Tab-separated table of N, CA and C in Angstrom:
chain	number	residue	atom	x	y	z
A	161	MET	N	82.063	8.960	-74.255
A	161	MET	CA	80.748	8.451	-73.933
A	161	MET	C	80.159	9.172	-72.721
A	162	SER	N	81.012	9.421	-71.768
A	162	SER	CA	80.539	10.131	-70.582
A	162	SER	C	80.126	11.556	-70.944
A	163	GLU	N	80.834	12.156	-71.910
A	163	GLU	CA	80.458	13.501	-72.347
A	163	GLU	C	79.081	13.486	-73.005
A	164	LEU	N	78.832	12.462	-73.741
A	164	LEU	CA	77.525	12.333	-74.386
A	164	LEU	C	76.420	12.167	-73.349
A	165	ASN	N	76.653	11.366	-72.340
A	165	ASN	CA	75.657	11.181	-71.273
A	165	ASN	C	75.390	12.491	-70.527
A	166	THR	N	76.413	13.249	-70.215
A	166	THR	CA	76.214	14.540	-69.532
A	166	THR	C	75.496	15.524	-70.436
A	167	SER	N	75.828	15.507	-71.706
A	167	SER	CA	75.140	16.416	-72.627
A	167	SER	C	73.667	16.068	-72.735
A	168	VAL	N	73.367	14.786	-72.805
A	168	VAL	CA	71.970	14.353	-72.886
A	168	VAL	C	71.236	14.693	-71.593
A	169	SER	N	71.874	14.474	-70.459
A	169	SER	CA	71.211	14.789	-69.189
A	169	SER	C	71.005	16.294	-69.025
A	170	ASN	N	71.982	17.102	-69.468
A	170	ASN	CA	71.819	18.556	-69.439
A	170	ASN	C	70.694	18.993	-70.358
A	171	PHE	N	70.655	18.387	-71.529
A	171	PHE	CA	69.600	18.723	-72.481
A	171	PHE	C	68.225	18.355	-71.938
A	172	SER	N	68.115	17.179	-71.353
A	172	SER	CA	66.827	16.754	-70.823
A	172	SER	C	66.412	17.607	-69.620
A	173	SER	N	67.381	18.043	-68.829
A	173	SER	CA	67.026	18.890	-67.679
A	173	SER	C	66.597	20.283	-68.131
A	174	THR	N	67.217	20.814	-69.186
A	174	THR	CA	66.809	22.122	-69.681
A	174	THR	C	65.466	22.075	-70.380
A	175	THR	N	65.150	20.982	-71.024
A	175	THR	CA	63.842	20.885	-71.666
A	175	THR	C	62.746	20.585	-70.662
A	176	ALA	N	63.085	20.026	-69.521
A	176	ALA	CA	62.074	19.737	-68.498
A	176	ALA	C	61.641	21.005	-67.788
A	177	VAL	N	62.504	21.980	-67.683
A	177	VAL	CA	62.178	23.223	-66.971
A	177	VAL	C	61.049	23.991	-67.662
A	178	PRO	N	61.080	24.175	-68.981
A	178	PRO	CA	59.962	24.883	-69.602
A	178	PRO	C	58.640	24.155	-69.438
A	179	GLU	N	58.661	22.846	-69.379
A	179	GLU	CA	57.404	22.126	-69.171
A	179	GLU	C	56.855	22.384	-67.780
A	180	ALA	N	57.728	22.576	-66.809
A	180	ALA	CA	57.289	22.819	-65.437
A	180	ALA	C	56.838	24.261	-65.255
A	181	ARG	N	57.421	25.188	-65.980
A	181	ARG	CA	57.087	26.603	-65.813
A	181	ARG	C	55.631	26.932	-66.129
A	182	PRO	N	55.061	26.415	-67.215
A	182	PRO	CA	53.669	26.772	-67.476
A	182	PRO	C	52.737	26.377	-66.339
A	183	SER	N	52.974	25.250	-65.701
A	183	SER	CA	52.094	24.874	-64.598
A	183	SER	C	52.277	25.820	-63.426
A	184	VAL	N	53.514	26.296	-63.186
A	184	VAL	CA	53.755	27.263	-62.124
A	184	VAL	C	53.078	28.583	-62.486
A	185	GLU	N	53.214	29.002	-63.752
A	185	GLU	CA	52.567	30.246	-64.182
A	185	GLU	C	51.054	30.123	-64.101
A	186	ASN	N	50.529	28.954	-64.425
A	186	ASN	CA	49.086	28.756	-64.314
A	186	ASN	C	48.647	28.853	-62.857
A	187	ASP	N	49.443	28.295	-61.942
A	187	ASP	CA	49.117	28.408	-60.526
A	187	ASP	C	49.175	29.865	-60.073
A	188	ALA	N	50.189	30.583	-60.527
A	188	ALA	CA	50.314	31.997	-60.156
A	188	ALA	C	49.161	32.808	-60.733
A	189	THR	N	48.806	32.533	-61.964
A	189	THR	CA	47.685	33.234	-62.593
A	189	THR	C	46.385	32.916	-61.869
A	190	ARG	N	46.227	31.666	-61.503
A	190	ARG	CA	45.017	31.240	-60.816
A	190	ARG	C	44.896	31.936	-59.451
A	191	THR	N	45.994	31.991	-58.700
A	191	THR	CA	45.932	32.648	-57.381
A	191	THR	C	45.710	34.144	-57.530
A	192	ARG	N	46.302	34.755	-58.579
A	192	ARG	CA	46.086	36.189	-58.800
A	192	ARG	C	44.623	36.468	-59.133
A	193	LYS	N	44.021	35.611	-59.965
A	193	LYS	CA	42.612	35.787	-60.310
A	193	LYS	C	41.721	35.615	-59.088
A	194	GLN	N	42.049	34.650	-58.245
A	194	GLN	CA	41.269	34.468	-57.022
A	194	GLN	C	41.415	35.675	-56.106
A	195	ALA	N	42.630	36.227	-56.019
A	195	ALA	CA	42.856	37.412	-55.194
A	195	ALA	C	42.079	38.596	-55.750
A	196	ASN	N	42.017	38.716	-57.086
A	196	ASN	CA	41.261	39.815	-57.682
A	196	ASN	C	39.774	39.675	-57.408
A	197	ARG	N	39.276	38.465	-57.397
A	197	ARG	CA	37.862	38.264	-57.085
A	197	ARG	C	37.571	38.688	-55.659
A	198	SER	N	38.453	38.356	-54.755
A	198	SER	CA	38.207	38.714	-53.362
A	198	SER	C	38.535	40.176	-53.095
A	199	SER	N	39.335	40.831	-53.973
A	199	SER	CA	39.656	42.235	-53.743
A	199	SER	C	38.422	43.113	-53.894
A	200	VAL	N	37.494	42.740	-54.759
A	200	VAL	CA	36.252	43.507	-54.890
A	200	VAL	C	35.456	43.403	-53.598
A	201	ALA	N	35.403	42.219	-53.040
A	201	ALA	CA	34.719	42.036	-51.764
A	201	ALA	C	35.447	42.791	-50.659
A	202	ASN	N	36.778	42.788	-50.691
A	202	ASN	CA	37.553	43.528	-49.693
A	202	ASN	C	37.308	45.025	-49.821
A	203	LEU	N	37.207	45.515	-51.035
A	203	LEU	CA	36.950	46.929	-51.267
A	203	LEU	C	35.580	47.315	-50.719
A	204	GLU	N	34.587	46.488	-50.945
A	204	GLU	CA	33.254	46.757	-50.389
A	204	GLU	C	33.297	46.755	-48.868
A	205	GLN	N	34.093	45.879	-48.287
A	205	GLN	CA	34.234	45.841	-46.825
A	205	GLN	C	34.903	47.112	-46.311
A	206	ILE	N	35.901	47.604	-47.035
A	206	ILE	CA	36.557	48.860	-46.666
A	206	ILE	C	35.561	50.006	-46.745
A	207	TYR	N	34.750	50.046	-47.803
A	207	TYR	CA	33.735	51.093	-47.949
A	207	TYR	C	32.728	51.029	-46.799
A	208	ASN	N	32.301	49.839	-46.435
A	208	ASN	CA	31.362	49.699	-45.315
A	208	ASN	C	31.986	50.172	-44.013
A	209	ASN	N	33.258	49.858	-43.798
A	209	ASN	CA	33.943	50.319	-42.589
A	209	ASN	C	34.059	51.842	-42.564
A	210	GLN	N	34.316	52.454	-43.721
A	210	GLN	CA	34.373	53.913	-43.795
A	210	GLN	C	33.037	54.529	-43.410
A	211	LEU	N	31.947	53.985	-43.928
A	211	LEU	CA	30.625	54.514	-43.615
A	211	LEU	C	30.290	54.329	-42.136
A	212	GLN	N	30.623	53.184	-41.576
A	212	GLN	CA	30.337	52.953	-40.164
A	212	GLN	C	31.134	53.908	-39.286
A	213	THR	N	32.374	54.172	-39.646
A	213	THR	CA	33.179	55.150	-38.906
A	213	THR	C	32.572	56.537	-39.027
A	214	LEU	N	32.116	56.887	-40.214
A	214	LEU	CA	31.474	58.184	-40.414
A	214	LEU	C	30.209	58.289	-39.569
A	215	TRP	N	29.411	57.222	-39.524
A	215	TRP	CA	28.185	57.244	-38.731
A	215	TRP	C	28.494	57.407	-37.251
A	216	LYS	N	29.607	56.842	-36.777
A	216	LYS	CA	29.982	56.978	-35.366
A	216	LYS	C	30.484	58.381	-35.052
A	217	GLU	N	31.239	58.966	-35.978
A	217	GLU	CA	31.840	60.269	-35.744
A	217	GLU	C	30.880	61.430	-35.965
A	218	VAL	N	29.948	61.277	-36.902
A	218	VAL	CA	29.041	62.371	-37.253
A	218	VAL	C	27.618	61.949	-36.904
A	219	GLU	N	27.071	62.585	-35.889
A	219	GLU	CA	25.721	62.271	-35.440
A	219	GLU	C	24.702	62.654	-36.509
A	220	GLY	N	23.793	61.756	-36.820
A	220	GLY	CA	22.747	62.014	-37.807
A	220	GLY	C	23.164	61.763	-39.247
A	221	SER	N	24.386	61.314	-39.464
A	221	SER	CA	24.840	61.109	-40.843
A	221	SER	C	24.191	59.886	-41.489
A	222	GLN	N	23.761	58.936	-40.675
A	222	GLN	CA	23.134	57.740	-41.247
A	222	GLN	C	21.787	58.078	-41.880
A	223	LYS	N	21.154	59.126	-41.382
A	223	LYS	CA	19.881	59.569	-41.974
A	223	LYS	C	20.096	60.077	-43.401
A	224	TYR	N	21.183	60.813	-43.611
A	224	TYR	CA	21.476	61.372	-44.929
A	224	TYR	C	22.181	60.380	-45.849
A	225	LEU	N	22.993	59.504	-45.266
A	225	LEU	CA	23.843	58.629	-46.066
A	225	LEU	C	23.664	57.167	-45.670
A	226	PRO	N	22.577	56.541	-46.104
A	226	PRO	CA	22.429	55.109	-45.808
A	226	PRO	C	23.441	54.300	-46.618
A	227	ALA	N	23.658	53.089	-46.187
A	227	ALA	CA	24.633	52.227	-46.871
A	227	ALA	C	24.054	51.739	-48.195
A	228	ILE	N	24.753	52.066	-49.265
A	228	ILE	CA	24.434	51.507	-50.578
A	228	ILE	C	25.739	51.000	-51.163
A	229	PRO	N	25.696	49.992	-52.009
A	229	PRO	CA	26.936	49.442	-52.560
A	229	PRO	C	27.724	50.493	-53.334
A	230	GLY	N	29.011	50.568	-53.047
A	230	GLY	CA	29.893	51.491	-53.753
A	230	GLY	C	30.043	52.853	-53.115
A	231	ARG	N	29.194	53.228	-52.175
A	231	ARG	CA	29.310	54.542	-51.529
A	231	ARG	C	30.512	54.533	-50.593
A	232	HIS	N	31.367	55.557	-50.729
A	232	HIS	CA	32.547	55.634	-49.878
A	232	HIS	C	33.011	57.076	-49.705
A	233	VAL	N	33.801	57.290	-48.675
A	233	VAL	CA	34.320	58.608	-48.330
A	233	VAL	C	35.567	58.873	-49.161
A	234	LEU	N	35.587	60.034	-49.819
A	234	LEU	CA	36.764	60.439	-50.580
A	234	LEU	C	37.645	61.373	-49.769
A	235	LEU	N	37.020	62.322	-49.055
A	235	LEU	CA	37.781	63.331	-48.330
A	235	LEU	C	36.954	63.853	-47.172
A	236	GLU	N	37.614	64.085	-46.055
A	236	GLU	CA	36.958	64.702	-44.909
A	236	GLU	C	37.874	65.792	-44.388
A	237	GLN	N	37.360	67.020	-44.328
A	237	GLN	CA	38.145	68.149	-43.828
A	237	GLN	C	37.361	68.853	-42.736
A	238	ARG	N	38.040	69.139	-41.642
A	238	ARG	CA	37.377	69.718	-40.481
A	238	ARG	C	37.679	71.201	-40.275
A	239	ARG	N	38.513	71.788	-41.065
A	239	ARG	CA	38.926	73.161	-40.798
A	239	ARG	C	38.214	74.169	-41.693
A	240	TRP	N	36.892	74.174	-41.669
A	240	TRP	CA	36.106	75.112	-42.452
A	240	TRP	C	35.261	75.957	-41.512
A	241	VAL	N	34.898	77.139	-41.969
A	241	VAL	CA	34.058	78.047	-41.198
A	241	VAL	C	32.919	78.500	-42.092
A	242	GLU	N	31.703	78.431	-41.565
A	242	GLU	CA	30.550	78.946	-42.306
A	242	GLU	C	30.473	80.452	-42.076
A	243	LEU	N	30.260	81.194	-43.157
A	243	LEU	CA	30.185	82.645	-43.083
A	243	LEU	C	28.756	83.119	-43.246
A	244	ASP	N	28.435	84.208	-42.598
A	244	ASP	CA	27.148	84.862	-42.794
A	244	ASP	C	27.163	85.453	-44.199
A	245	ALA	N	26.145	85.181	-44.981
A	245	ALA	CA	26.123	85.619	-46.378
A	245	ALA	C	26.073	87.137	-46.514
A	246	ALA	N	25.471	87.822	-45.569
A	246	ALA	CA	25.343	89.275	-45.678
A	246	ALA	C	26.591	90.000	-45.192
A	247	THR	N	27.149	89.561	-44.080
A	247	THR	CA	28.272	90.294	-43.480
A	247	THR	C	29.625	89.641	-43.695
A	248	TRP	N	29.656	88.420	-44.133
A	248	TRP	CA	30.860	87.618	-44.320
A	248	TRP	C	31.610	87.394	-43.011
A	249	LYS	N	30.901	87.450	-41.911
A	249	LYS	CA	31.524	87.176	-40.617
A	249	LYS	C	31.339	85.703	-40.285
A	250	PRO	N	32.304	85.111	-39.576
A	250	PRO	CA	32.197	83.679	-39.239
A	250	PRO	C	30.998	83.396	-38.347
A	251	LYS	N	30.257	82.335	-38.691
A	251	LYS	CA	29.113	81.913	-37.883
A	251	LYS	C	29.465	80.719	-37.013
A	252	LYS	N	29.999	79.670	-37.635
A	252	LYS	CA	30.314	78.457	-36.881
A	252	LYS	C	31.327	77.619	-37.639
A	253	LYS	N	31.997	76.735	-36.893
A	253	LYS	CA	32.948	75.815	-37.500
A	253	LYS	C	32.187	74.637	-38.090
A	254	VAL	N	32.585	74.235	-39.285
A	254	VAL	CA	31.937	73.109	-39.952
A	254	VAL	C	33.000	72.175	-40.526
A	255	SER	N	32.561	70.982	-40.826
A	255	SER	CA	33.394	69.996	-41.510
A	255	SER	C	32.720	69.620	-42.816
A	256	LEU	N	33.521	69.394	-43.835
A	256	LEU	CA	33.003	68.946	-45.120
A	256	LEU	C	33.422	67.498	-45.321
A	257	VAL	N	32.467	66.671	-45.700
A	257	VAL	CA	32.735	65.267	-46.002
A	257	VAL	C	32.309	65.045	-47.448
A	258	LEU	N	33.287	64.717	-48.278
A	258	LEU	CA	33.028	64.459	-49.689
A	258	LEU	C	32.999	62.961	-49.912
A	259	LEU	N	31.864	62.477	-50.393
A	259	LEU	CA	31.732	61.075	-50.747
A	259	LEU	C	31.726	60.971	-52.266
A	260	ASN	N	31.691	59.762	-52.775
A	260	ASN	CA	31.707	59.596	-54.222
A	260	ASN	C	30.417	60.092	-54.870
A	261	ASP	N	29.339	60.269	-54.084
A	261	ASP	CA	28.072	60.710	-54.664
A	261	ASP	C	27.387	61.846	-53.903
A	262	HIS	N	27.907	62.254	-52.752
A	262	HIS	CA	27.285	63.299	-51.941
A	262	HIS	C	28.339	64.214	-51.322
A	263	LEU	N	27.899	65.400	-50.906
A	263	LEU	CA	28.696	66.318	-50.099
A	263	LEU	C	27.893	66.590	-48.835
A	264	MET	N	28.500	66.316	-47.671
A	264	MET	CA	27.812	66.526	-46.403
A	264	MET	C	28.529	67.613	-45.612
A	265	VAL	N	27.729	68.484	-44.996
A	265	VAL	CA	28.249	69.519	-44.108
A	265	VAL	C	27.846	69.139	-42.693
A	266	ALA	N	28.840	69.059	-41.812
A	266	ALA	CA	28.600	68.725	-40.411
A	266	ALA	C	29.061	69.891	-39.549
A	267	VAL	N	28.272	70.203	-38.535
A	267	VAL	CA	28.547	71.327	-37.647
A	267	VAL	C	29.252	70.809	-36.404
A	268	GLU	N	30.254	71.548	-35.950
A	268	GLU	CA	30.923	71.199	-34.705
A	268	GLU	C	30.118	71.769	-33.544
A	269	LYS	N	29.714	70.897	-32.643
A	269	LYS	CA	28.977	71.314	-31.453
A	269	LYS	C	29.768	70.878	-30.232
A	270	PRO	N	29.808	71.709	-29.204
A	270	PRO	CA	30.541	71.306	-28.004
A	270	PRO	C	29.831	70.157	-27.297
A	271	LYS	N	30.627	69.232	-26.775
A	271	LYS	CA	30.050	68.131	-26.012
A	271	LYS	C	29.787	68.596	-24.593
A	272	ARG	N	28.831	67.929	-23.973
A	272	ARG	CA	28.562	68.235	-22.574
A	272	ARG	C	29.728	67.767	-21.723
A	273	THR	N	30.043	68.555	-20.724
A	273	THR	CA	31.112	68.147	-19.820
A	273	THR	C	30.536	67.238	-18.756
A	274	GLN	N	31.343	66.281	-18.340
A	274	GLN	CA	30.916	65.351	-17.307
A	274	GLN	C	31.835	65.506	-16.113
A	275	PRO	N	31.281	65.461	-14.908
A	275	PRO	CA	32.129	65.637	-13.732
A	275	PRO	C	33.172	64.529	-13.631
A	276	ASN	N	34.300	64.909	-13.050
A	276	ASN	CA	35.380	63.955	-12.846
A	276	ASN	C	34.963	62.939	-11.799
A	277	SER	N	35.441	61.720	-11.927
A	277	SER	CA	35.056	60.670	-10.992
A	277	SER	C	35.600	60.937	-9.595
A	278	ALA	N	36.643	61.760	-9.447
A	278	ALA	CA	37.205	62.061	-8.132
A	278	ALA	C	36.282	62.952	-7.321
A	279	GLY	N	35.407	63.685	-7.989
A	279	GLY	CA	34.430	64.520	-7.301
A	279	GLY	C	34.977	65.852	-6.848
A	280	HIS	N	36.043	66.340	-7.446
A	280	HIS	CA	36.616	67.628	-7.082
A	280	HIS	C	35.887	68.788	-7.735
A	281	GLY	N	34.850	68.513	-8.465
A	281	GLY	CA	34.125	69.569	-9.153
A	281	GLY	C	34.801	69.976	-10.451
A	282	ASP	N	35.869	69.316	-10.803
A	282	ASP	CA	36.583	69.605	-12.040
A	282	ASP	C	35.840	68.951	-13.192
A	283	THR	N	35.380	69.764	-14.101
A	283	THR	CA	34.656	69.213	-15.253
A	283	THR	C	35.557	69.288	-16.463
A	284	ARG	N	35.912	68.146	-16.987
A	284	ARG	CA	36.756	68.072	-18.176
A	284	ARG	C	35.996	67.319	-19.260
A	285	PRO	N	35.895	67.906	-20.418
A	285	PRO	CA	35.225	67.173	-21.490
A	285	PRO	C	36.097	66.040	-21.983
A	286	LYS	N	35.457	64.932	-22.309
A	286	LYS	CA	36.186	63.803	-22.879
A	286	LYS	C	36.741	64.205	-24.239
A	287	ASP	N	35.922	64.733	-25.088
A	287	ASP	CA	36.315	65.345	-26.356
A	287	ASP	C	35.684	66.720	-26.365
A	288	SER	N	36.385	67.697	-26.928
A	288	SER	CA	35.877	69.050	-26.860
A	288	SER	C	34.691	69.293	-27.792
A	289	THR	N	34.626	68.598	-28.899
A	289	THR	CA	33.527	68.819	-29.839
A	289	THR	C	33.027	67.503	-30.401
A	290	LYS	N	31.819	67.567	-30.936
A	290	LYS	CA	31.280	66.449	-31.698
A	290	LYS	C	30.703	67.015	-32.985
A	291	LEU	N	30.573	66.183	-33.969
A	291	LEU	CA	30.040	66.623	-35.259
A	291	LEU	C	28.597	66.173	-35.403
A	292	VAL	N	27.772	67.070	-35.924
A	292	VAL	CA	26.372	66.778	-36.173
A	292	VAL	C	26.083	67.117	-37.634
A	293	ALA	N	25.530	66.155	-38.354
A	293	ALA	CA	25.210	66.374	-39.770
A	293	ALA	C	24.154	67.454	-39.896
A	294	GLU	N	24.427	68.439	-40.723
A	294	GLU	CA	23.483	69.538	-40.907
A	294	GLU	C	22.812	69.489	-42.270
A	295	LYS	N	23.608	69.317	-43.317
A	295	LYS	CA	23.069	69.282	-44.677
A	295	LYS	C	23.839	68.261	-45.488
A	296	CYS	N	23.160	67.729	-46.490
A	296	CYS	CA	23.796	66.769	-47.382
A	296	CYS	C	23.131	66.885	-48.750
A	297	TRP	N	23.953	66.979	-49.781
A	297	TRP	CA	23.436	67.137	-51.132
A	297	TRP	C	24.065	66.120	-52.072
A	298	PRO	N	23.307	65.657	-53.063
A	298	PRO	CA	23.920	64.842	-54.126
A	298	PRO	C	24.864	65.710	-54.953
A	299	LEU	N	25.965	65.167	-55.374
A	299	LEU	CA	26.961	65.953	-56.117
A	299	LEU	C	26.415	66.528	-57.413
A	300	GLN	N	25.517	65.815	-58.070
A	300	GLN	CA	25.012	66.312	-59.351
A	300	GLN	C	24.091	67.520	-59.178
A	301	ASP	N	23.630	67.783	-57.944
A	301	ASP	CA	22.711	68.899	-57.710
A	301	ASP	C	23.390	70.161	-57.210
A	302	ILE	N	24.690	70.129	-56.920
A	302	ILE	CA	25.335	71.294	-56.328
A	302	ILE	C	26.223	72.015	-57.325
A	303	ASP	N	26.396	73.300	-57.065
A	303	ASP	CA	27.338	74.138	-57.794
A	303	ASP	C	28.318	74.707	-56.775
A	304	MET	N	29.600	74.652	-57.098
A	304	MET	CA	30.620	75.209	-56.217
A	304	MET	C	31.292	76.361	-56.935
A	305	LEU	N	31.501	77.436	-56.199
A	305	LEU	CA	32.125	78.629	-56.751
A	305	LEU	C	33.306	78.993	-55.870
A	306	ASP	N	34.474	79.181	-56.469
A	306	ASP	CA	35.666	79.590	-55.740
A	306	ASP	C	35.619	81.094	-55.573
A	307	LEU	N	35.299	81.552	-54.363
A	307	LEU	CA	35.168	82.988	-54.109
A	307	LEU	C	36.509	83.696	-54.031
A	308	SER	N	37.560	82.949	-53.753
A	308	SER	CA	38.876	83.587	-53.675
A	308	SER	C	39.372	84.011	-55.052
A	309	SER	N	38.793	83.447	-56.110
A	309	SER	CA	39.205	83.845	-57.456
A	309	SER	C	38.507	85.123	-57.910
A	310	ILE	N	37.453	85.504	-57.200
A	310	ILE	CA	36.744	86.744	-57.534
A	310	ILE	C	37.477	87.894	-56.846
A	311	GLY	N	38.043	88.775	-57.617
A	311	GLY	CA	38.885	89.851	-57.086
A	311	GLY	C	38.170	90.750	-56.094
A	312	SER	N	36.924	91.134	-56.377
A	312	SER	CA	36.217	92.069	-55.499
A	312	SER	C	35.913	91.451	-54.141
A	313	ALA	N	35.572	90.173	-54.114
A	313	ALA	CA	35.287	89.501	-52.846
A	313	ALA	C	36.552	89.377	-52.014
A	314	ARG	N	37.661	89.061	-52.667
A	314	ARG	CA	38.922	88.910	-51.947
A	314	ARG	C	39.376	90.259	-51.393
A	315	ASP	N	39.282	91.325	-52.206
A	315	ASP	CA	39.747	92.636	-51.761
A	315	ASP	C	38.837	93.231	-50.699
A	316	LYS	N	37.529	93.088	-50.886
A	316	LYS	CA	36.564	93.712	-49.988
A	316	LYS	C	36.530	93.039	-48.615
A	317	HIS	N	36.598	91.713	-48.580
A	317	HIS	CA	36.424	90.987	-47.325
A	317	HIS	C	37.687	90.295	-46.833
A	318	GLY	N	38.766	90.355	-47.583
A	318	GLY	CA	40.020	89.750	-47.157
A	318	GLY	C	39.990	88.230	-47.156
A	319	MET	N	39.129	87.632	-47.957
A	319	MET	CA	39.034	86.170	-48.022
A	319	MET	C	40.055	85.643	-49.021
A	320	GLN	N	40.945	84.779	-48.539
A	320	GLN	CA	41.922	84.183	-49.438
A	320	GLN	C	41.460	82.831	-49.940
A	321	HIS	N	40.808	82.046	-49.070
A	321	HIS	CA	40.357	80.706	-49.439
A	321	HIS	C	38.893	80.580	-49.031
A	322	ALA	N	38.001	80.748	-49.989
A	322	ALA	CA	36.575	80.671	-49.689
A	322	ALA	C	35.845	80.047	-50.877
A	323	ILE	N	34.832	79.237	-50.538
A	323	ILE	CA	33.993	78.643	-51.574
A	323	ILE	C	32.536	78.891	-51.226
A	324	SER	N	31.713	78.849	-52.224
A	324	SER	CA	30.274	78.925	-52.052
A	324	SER	C	29.679	77.645	-52.622
A	325	VAL	N	28.868	76.967	-51.804
A	325	VAL	CA	28.199	75.744	-52.231
A	325	VAL	C	26.726	76.068	-52.375
A	326	ARG	N	26.173	75.836	-53.555
A	326	ARG	CA	24.764	76.118	-53.812
A	326	ARG	C	24.053	74.875	-54.314
A	327	CYS	N	22.858	74.704	-53.791
A	327	CYS	CA	21.991	73.624	-54.243
A	327	CYS	C	20.600	74.216	-54.376
A	328	GLY	N	20.191	74.494	-55.600
A	328	GLY	CA	18.910	75.156	-55.822
A	328	GLY	C	18.966	76.575	-55.278
A	329	GLN	N	18.021	76.929	-54.406
A	329	GLN	CA	17.988	78.255	-53.804
A	329	GLN	C	18.817	78.339	-52.527
A	330	GLU	N	19.291	77.189	-52.067
A	330	GLU	CA	20.021	77.115	-50.806
A	330	GLU	C	21.515	77.299	-51.045
A	331	SER	N	22.180	78.057	-50.158
A	331	SER	CA	23.643	78.201	-50.281
A	331	SER	C	24.278	78.218	-48.913
């Protein structure tokens, strides 16, 4: 008789567990759905933070890139040099900022030096350069050409990694 009671209690406990699981799964599903709803809002907040950081780092970028929903930074590279189109000699250091809908070129300009507070006449810049937005194009309007793949350009000018960005008549 005791064996029968234990078997019945074991059976009832095993059948009670599946009844409890769906409610736990429903709670888990519900919290996951709520998290997914807020993840879109979190993503928009991340995009806004990226744009605000870009506006702080690159002077004049807010003029070219106002905040619109979904706009975000994909890549920012600072180690580019603009070349003179006729001589292929370096003109100035530039940074490229690739967004999901635009490409912005920012020029590195030296910051003004400020005298040290000690008054020794030692002028040390806080940061050596600042970025200033120079040009910005919508991605659908630009053509990019890999100049390093053109044999004559590579051999003639010694360029290993070079691109040409064109938008209409401008390059």
